[in-house]
C-alpha cells in the first residue's frame, strides 16, 4: 500500500479544477498505455465539483470517453433518476455531456431496479459485476486506475462509517449500509479492501469542518475509527485538499 501524500490548493474551486486536470492526465496516460481506463466516482459536493470542472475543461476532449469504465464507490439507495442519487449527480455534472459508452457506465442498482427494494441483493450483484471484471486473481474486482473519494467530518469515505459493520468487512467487496448517519439511511458501498484494490486513491475534501478528520487520518488514526485512513492505493494515495481542510497537515502547497 502507498503512503498518503497531501497536496493543498488555495481554495475549493482551485482544488476541483486542479483535480479535474489531474484526472484528464491520468486517464489519457492510462489510455495511451493500455487502451482503456477505469474510474470510480464518488458522491458529495467535492466529487461533483470535480466532475463539473472536468465538463467545462477544454482538455476534456483529450480523453476518449468511450474507453473509460465508470464505477461508483457508493450509491444512495434511491429510485432511478432521483436527484440525490450519486449516479444522477454524476450524469448531470459530466456523463451526459461527454461521449461515454453507456455499456461501460456501471451504476449500482436502485430500489426500483431489477433487484427490487433489497440493498443486500443490489450489493451482491455489484460485487458479482466487479468480480466478472477482475483484473487478476488477486482480488475479485478490477484494479481501478483512479478511485475518487470524499471524506466526511467524522472520517467516513464512500459509505463506510466509523466502527460500522462496513468498516469491519474483510470478505465482501460491496455491502449494503443501513442506518447510515449521513442521509439517506440506506446505501450500497465498496468496502475498504475493494477501494485498496485501486492503483490510485484520491481523497478530496474542503472546509474547516473536515480539518480534524484529515489531520487524524494522516496522523495515524485507525481505519475503524477513521475509515478514510484505510483508503490507500496500491501505487499512490493522494489527499487533495483546500487550505482550510488541510490546515492541520504539513504538505506541499500547490
Ligand atoms: O454519498 C455520499 O455522500 C458520498 O459518497 C460521501 O462519501 C461523500 O463523498 C462525503 O460525505 C463527503 O461529502 P462532501 O464532499 O459533500 O462533504
Coordinates of C-alpha atoms and ligand atoms in Angstrom, one line a residue:
X1 CA 0.0 0.0 0.0
X2 CA 1.2 3.5 -0.8
X3 CA 2.0 6.1 1.8
X4 CA -0.6 9.0 1.7
X5 CA 0.6 12.3 0.2
X6 CA -1.2 15.6 0.9
X7 CA -1.5 18.3 -1.7
X8 CA -3.1 21.6 -0.7
X9 CA -4.7 24.0 -3.0
X10 CA -5.6 27.7 -2.3
X11 CA -9.4 27.1 -2.2
X12 CA -12.1 24.6 -3.1
X13 CA -12.6 25.9 -6.7
X14 CA -8.9 25.6 -7.5
X15 CA -8.9 22.1 -5.8
X16 CA -11.8 21.0 -8.1
X17 CA -10.2 22.5 -11.3
X18 CA -6.7 21.1 -10.5
X19 CA -8.2 17.6 -9.7
X20 CA -10.1 17.7 -12.9
X21 CA -6.9 18.4 -14.8
X22 CA -5.1 15.7 -12.9
X23 CA -7.8 13.2 -13.8
X24 CA -7.6 14.1 -17.5
X25 CA -3.9 13.4 -17.5
X26 CA -4.3 10.2 -15.5
X27 CA -6.9 8.9 -18.0
X28 CA -5.1 10.0 -21.1
X29 CA -1.8 8.4 -19.9
X30 CA -3.6 5.2 -19.0
X31 CA -5.4 5.0 -22.3
X32 CA -2.1 5.6 -24.1
X33 CA -0.6 2.7 -22.2
X34 CA -3.4 0.2 -22.1
X35 CA -6.2 1.4 -24.4
X36 CA -8.8 1.9 -21.6
X37 CA -9.1 3.4 -18.1
X38 CA -11.3 2.8 -15.1
X39 CA -12.5 5.5 -12.7
X40 CA -14.5 5.1 -9.5
X41 CA -16.8 8.1 -9.0
X42 CA -18.0 9.5 -5.6
X43 CA -20.9 11.4 -4.4
X44 CA -20.7 14.6 -2.3
X45 CA -20.1 18.2 -3.1
X46 CA -16.4 18.0 -3.8
X47 CA -16.6 14.9 -6.0
X48 CA -19.4 16.5 -8.0
X49 CA -17.5 19.8 -8.3
X50 CA -14.6 17.9 -9.9
X51 CA -16.9 16.4 -12.5
X52 CA -18.4 19.9 -13.2
X53 CA -14.9 21.3 -13.7
X54 CA -14.0 18.4 -15.9
X55 CA -17.1 19.1 -18.1
X56 CA -16.0 22.7 -18.5
X57 CA -12.3 22.0 -19.2
X58 CA -11.2 22.2 -22.9
X59 CA -8.7 19.4 -22.1
X60 CA -11.7 17.0 -21.6
X61 CA -11.6 16.4 -25.3
X62 CA -8.2 14.7 -24.9
X63 CA -10.0 11.8 -23.3
X64 CA -11.6 9.0 -25.4
X65 CA -14.7 8.9 -23.2
X66 CA -15.9 5.7 -25.0
X67 CA -13.0 3.8 -23.5
X68 CA -13.5 4.8 -19.8
X69 CA -15.1 2.3 -17.4
X70 CA -17.1 4.2 -14.8
X71 CA -17.9 2.7 -11.4
X72 CA -19.2 4.1 -8.1
X73 CA -17.6 4.0 -4.7
X74 CA -21.1 4.1 -3.2
X75 CA -24.7 4.9 -4.0
X76 CA -27.6 6.2 -2.1
X77 CA -30.3 3.6 -2.4
X78 CA -32.9 5.8 -4.0
X79 CA -35.1 5.3 -7.1
X80 CA -33.5 5.6 -10.5
X81 CA -33.2 9.3 -11.6
X82 CA -33.7 10.6 -8.0
X83 CA -31.8 13.9 -7.8
X84 CA -29.9 12.7 -4.7
X85 CA -28.5 9.6 -6.3
X86 CA -24.8 9.8 -6.9
X87 CA -25.4 8.4 -10.3
X88 CA -27.9 11.2 -11.2
X89 CA -25.5 13.9 -10.0
X90 CA -22.6 12.4 -12.0
X91 CA -24.7 12.3 -15.1
X92 CA -25.8 15.9 -14.7
X93 CA -22.3 17.1 -13.9
X94 CA -20.4 15.2 -16.6
X95 CA -21.5 11.8 -18.0
X96 CA -24.5 13.2 -20.0
X97 CA -22.1 15.8 -21.6
X98 CA -19.4 13.6 -23.0
X99 CA -19.5 10.6 -25.3
X100 CA -19.3 7.8 -22.8
X101 CA -20.1 4.2 -23.8
X102 CA -23.4 3.5 -21.9
X103 CA -22.3 -0.1 -21.6
X104 CA -19.2 1.0 -19.7
X105 CA -21.1 3.0 -17.0
X106 CA -21.7 0.6 -14.2
X107 CA -24.3 2.1 -11.8
X108 CA -25.3 0.5 -8.6
X109 CA -28.8 -0.9 -8.6
X110 CA -31.7 1.3 -7.4
X111 CA -34.7 0.0 -5.3
X112 CA -36.9 0.3 -8.5
X113 CA -34.4 -1.7 -10.4
X114 CA -34.0 -5.5 -11.2
X115 CA -33.2 -6.5 -7.6
X116 CA -36.1 -4.6 -6.0
X117 CA -36.1 -2.8 -2.7
X118 CA -33.3 -5.1 -1.4
X119 CA -29.9 -3.3 -0.9
X120 CA -28.2 -6.6 0.1
X121 CA -29.2 -8.0 -3.3
X122 CA -28.0 -4.8 -5.1
X123 CA -24.7 -5.1 -3.2
X124 CA -24.2 -8.7 -4.1
X125 CA -25.0 -8.0 -7.8
X126 CA -22.4 -5.2 -7.9
X127 CA -19.8 -7.5 -6.3
X128 CA -20.5 -10.1 -9.0
X129 CA -20.2 -7.4 -11.7
X130 CA -16.8 -6.4 -10.2
X131 CA -15.6 -10.0 -9.9
X132 CA -16.5 -10.5 -13.6
X133 CA -14.3 -7.6 -14.5
X134 CA -11.4 -8.5 -12.1
X135 CA -8.0 -7.6 -13.5
X136 CA -6.3 -10.6 -12.0
X137 CA -6.9 -13.3 -9.5
X138 CA -5.5 -11.4 -6.5
X139 CA -8.9 -9.7 -5.8
X140 CA -12.4 -10.1 -7.2
X141 CA -12.6 -6.6 -8.7
X142 CA -10.8 -4.5 -11.3
X143 CA -7.7 -2.7 -10.3
X144 CA -9.4 0.7 -10.7
X145 CA -7.0 3.2 -12.2
X146 CA -8.3 6.0 -10.2
X147 CA -10.7 5.8 -7.2
X148 CA -12.2 9.2 -6.3
X149 CA -13.4 9.5 -2.7
X150 CA -14.9 12.2 -0.5
X151 CA -14.3 12.5 3.3
X152 CA -16.9 13.1 5.9
X153 CA -16.4 15.2 9.1
X154 CA -16.1 12.1 11.2
X155 CA -13.8 10.4 8.7
X156 CA -16.2 8.3 6.6
X157 CA -15.4 7.7 3.0
X158 CA -17.7 6.2 0.4
X159 CA -20.4 4.9 2.8
X160 CA -18.0 3.3 5.2
X161 CA -18.5 4.9 8.6
X162 CA -16.5 4.7 11.8
X163 CA -16.9 1.4 13.7
X164 CA -19.7 0.3 11.4
X165 CA -20.3 -3.2 10.0
X166 CA -18.9 -2.0 6.7
X167 CA -15.6 -0.9 8.1
X168 CA -15.1 -4.4 9.7
X169 CA -15.9 -6.1 6.4
X170 CA -12.9 -8.0 5.0
X171 CA -14.6 -10.7 2.8
X172 CA -17.0 -8.9 0.5
X173 CA -16.1 -6.1 -2.0
X174 CA -19.6 -4.5 -1.8
X175 CA -22.0 -4.2 1.1
X176 CA -25.4 -2.7 1.9
X177 CA -25.3 0.0 4.6
X178 CA -28.3 0.6 6.8
X179 CA -28.8 3.3 9.5
X180 CA -26.3 5.5 7.7
X181 CA -25.5 8.6 9.8
X182 CA -25.5 10.7 6.6
X183 CA -28.9 10.6 4.9
X184 CA -30.3 8.7 3.1
X185 CA -30.0 5.9 5.7
X186 CA -29.7 3.1 3.2
X187 CA -26.8 2.8 0.8
X188 CA -24.6 0.5 -1.2
X189 CA -20.9 0.8 -0.8
X190 CA -17.5 -0.6 -1.8
X191 CA -15.6 -1.9 1.2
X192 CA -12.1 -0.8 2.1
X193 CA -10.5 -3.9 0.6
X194 CA -12.2 -3.1 -2.7
X195 CA -11.0 0.5 -2.5
X196 CA -7.5 -0.6 -1.7
X197 CA -7.5 -2.7 -4.9
X198 CA -7.2 0.6 -6.8
X199 CA -3.9 1.7 -8.4
X200 CA -4.6 5.2 -7.2
X201 CA -6.9 6.5 -4.5
X202 CA -7.6 10.3 -4.4
X203 CA -9.4 11.6 -1.3
X204 CA -10.7 15.1 -2.0
X205 CA -12.2 17.4 0.5
X206 CA -12.6 21.1 1.5
X207 CA -13.7 23.1 4.5
X208 CA -12.7 23.7 8.1
X209 CA -15.2 21.1 9.3
X210 CA -13.0 18.4 7.7
X211 CA -9.7 19.6 9.1
X212 CA -9.8 17.4 12.2
X213 CA -10.6 14.2 10.3
X214 CA -8.0 14.9 7.7
X215 CA -5.3 15.6 10.3
X216 CA -6.3 12.4 12.2
X217 CA -6.3 10.3 9.1
X218 CA -2.9 11.5 8.1
X219 CA -1.7 11.3 11.7
X220 CA -2.1 7.6 12.0
X221 CA -5.7 7.1 13.1
X222 CA -7.0 3.6 12.8
X223 CA -9.4 2.8 9.9
X224 CA -12.0 1.5 12.2
X225 CA -12.1 4.9 14.0
X226 CA -11.5 6.9 10.8
X227 CA -12.3 4.8 7.6
X228 CA -10.7 7.3 5.3
X229 CA -7.4 6.5 6.9
X230 CA -7.8 3.0 5.4
X231 CA -8.3 4.2 1.8
X232 CA -5.0 3.6 0.2
X233 CA -4.0 2.9 -3.4
X234 CA -1.6 0.2 -4.5
X235 CA 0.6 2.7 -6.3
X236 CA -0.5 6.1 -5.0
X237 CA -2.7 7.7 -2.3
X238 CA -3.4 11.4 -2.6
X239 CA -5.2 13.7 -0.2
X240 CA -6.3 16.6 -2.3
X241 CA -7.3 19.5 0.0
X242 CA -8.1 23.1 0.1
X243 CA -6.2 25.2 2.7
X244 CA -9.0 25.0 5.3
X245 CA -9.4 21.2 5.2
X246 CA -5.6 20.9 5.1
X247 CA -4.9 23.4 7.9
X248 CA -3.7 20.7 10.2
X249 CA -1.4 18.9 7.7
X250 CA 2.1 19.8 6.7
X251 CA 2.1 19.4 2.9
X252 CA 3.3 20.7 -0.4
X253 CA 1.2 23.7 -1.2
X254 CA 0.1 23.7 -4.8
Ligands
LIG1 O1 -22.8 9.5 -1.0 C1 -22.1 10.3 -0.4 O2 -22.5 11.3 0.3 C2 -20.6 10.3 -0.7 O3 -20.2 9.2 -1.3 C3 -19.9 10.6 0.6 O4 -18.8 9.7 0.9 C4 -19.3 12.0 0.4 O5 -18.2 11.9 -0.5 C5 -18.7 12.5 1.7 O6 -19.8 12.5 2.7 C6 -18.2 13.9 1.5 O7 -19.2 14.7 1.0 P1 -18.9 16.3 0.8 O8 -17.8 16.4 -0.3 O9 -20.3 16.8 0.3 O10 -18.5 16.9 2.1

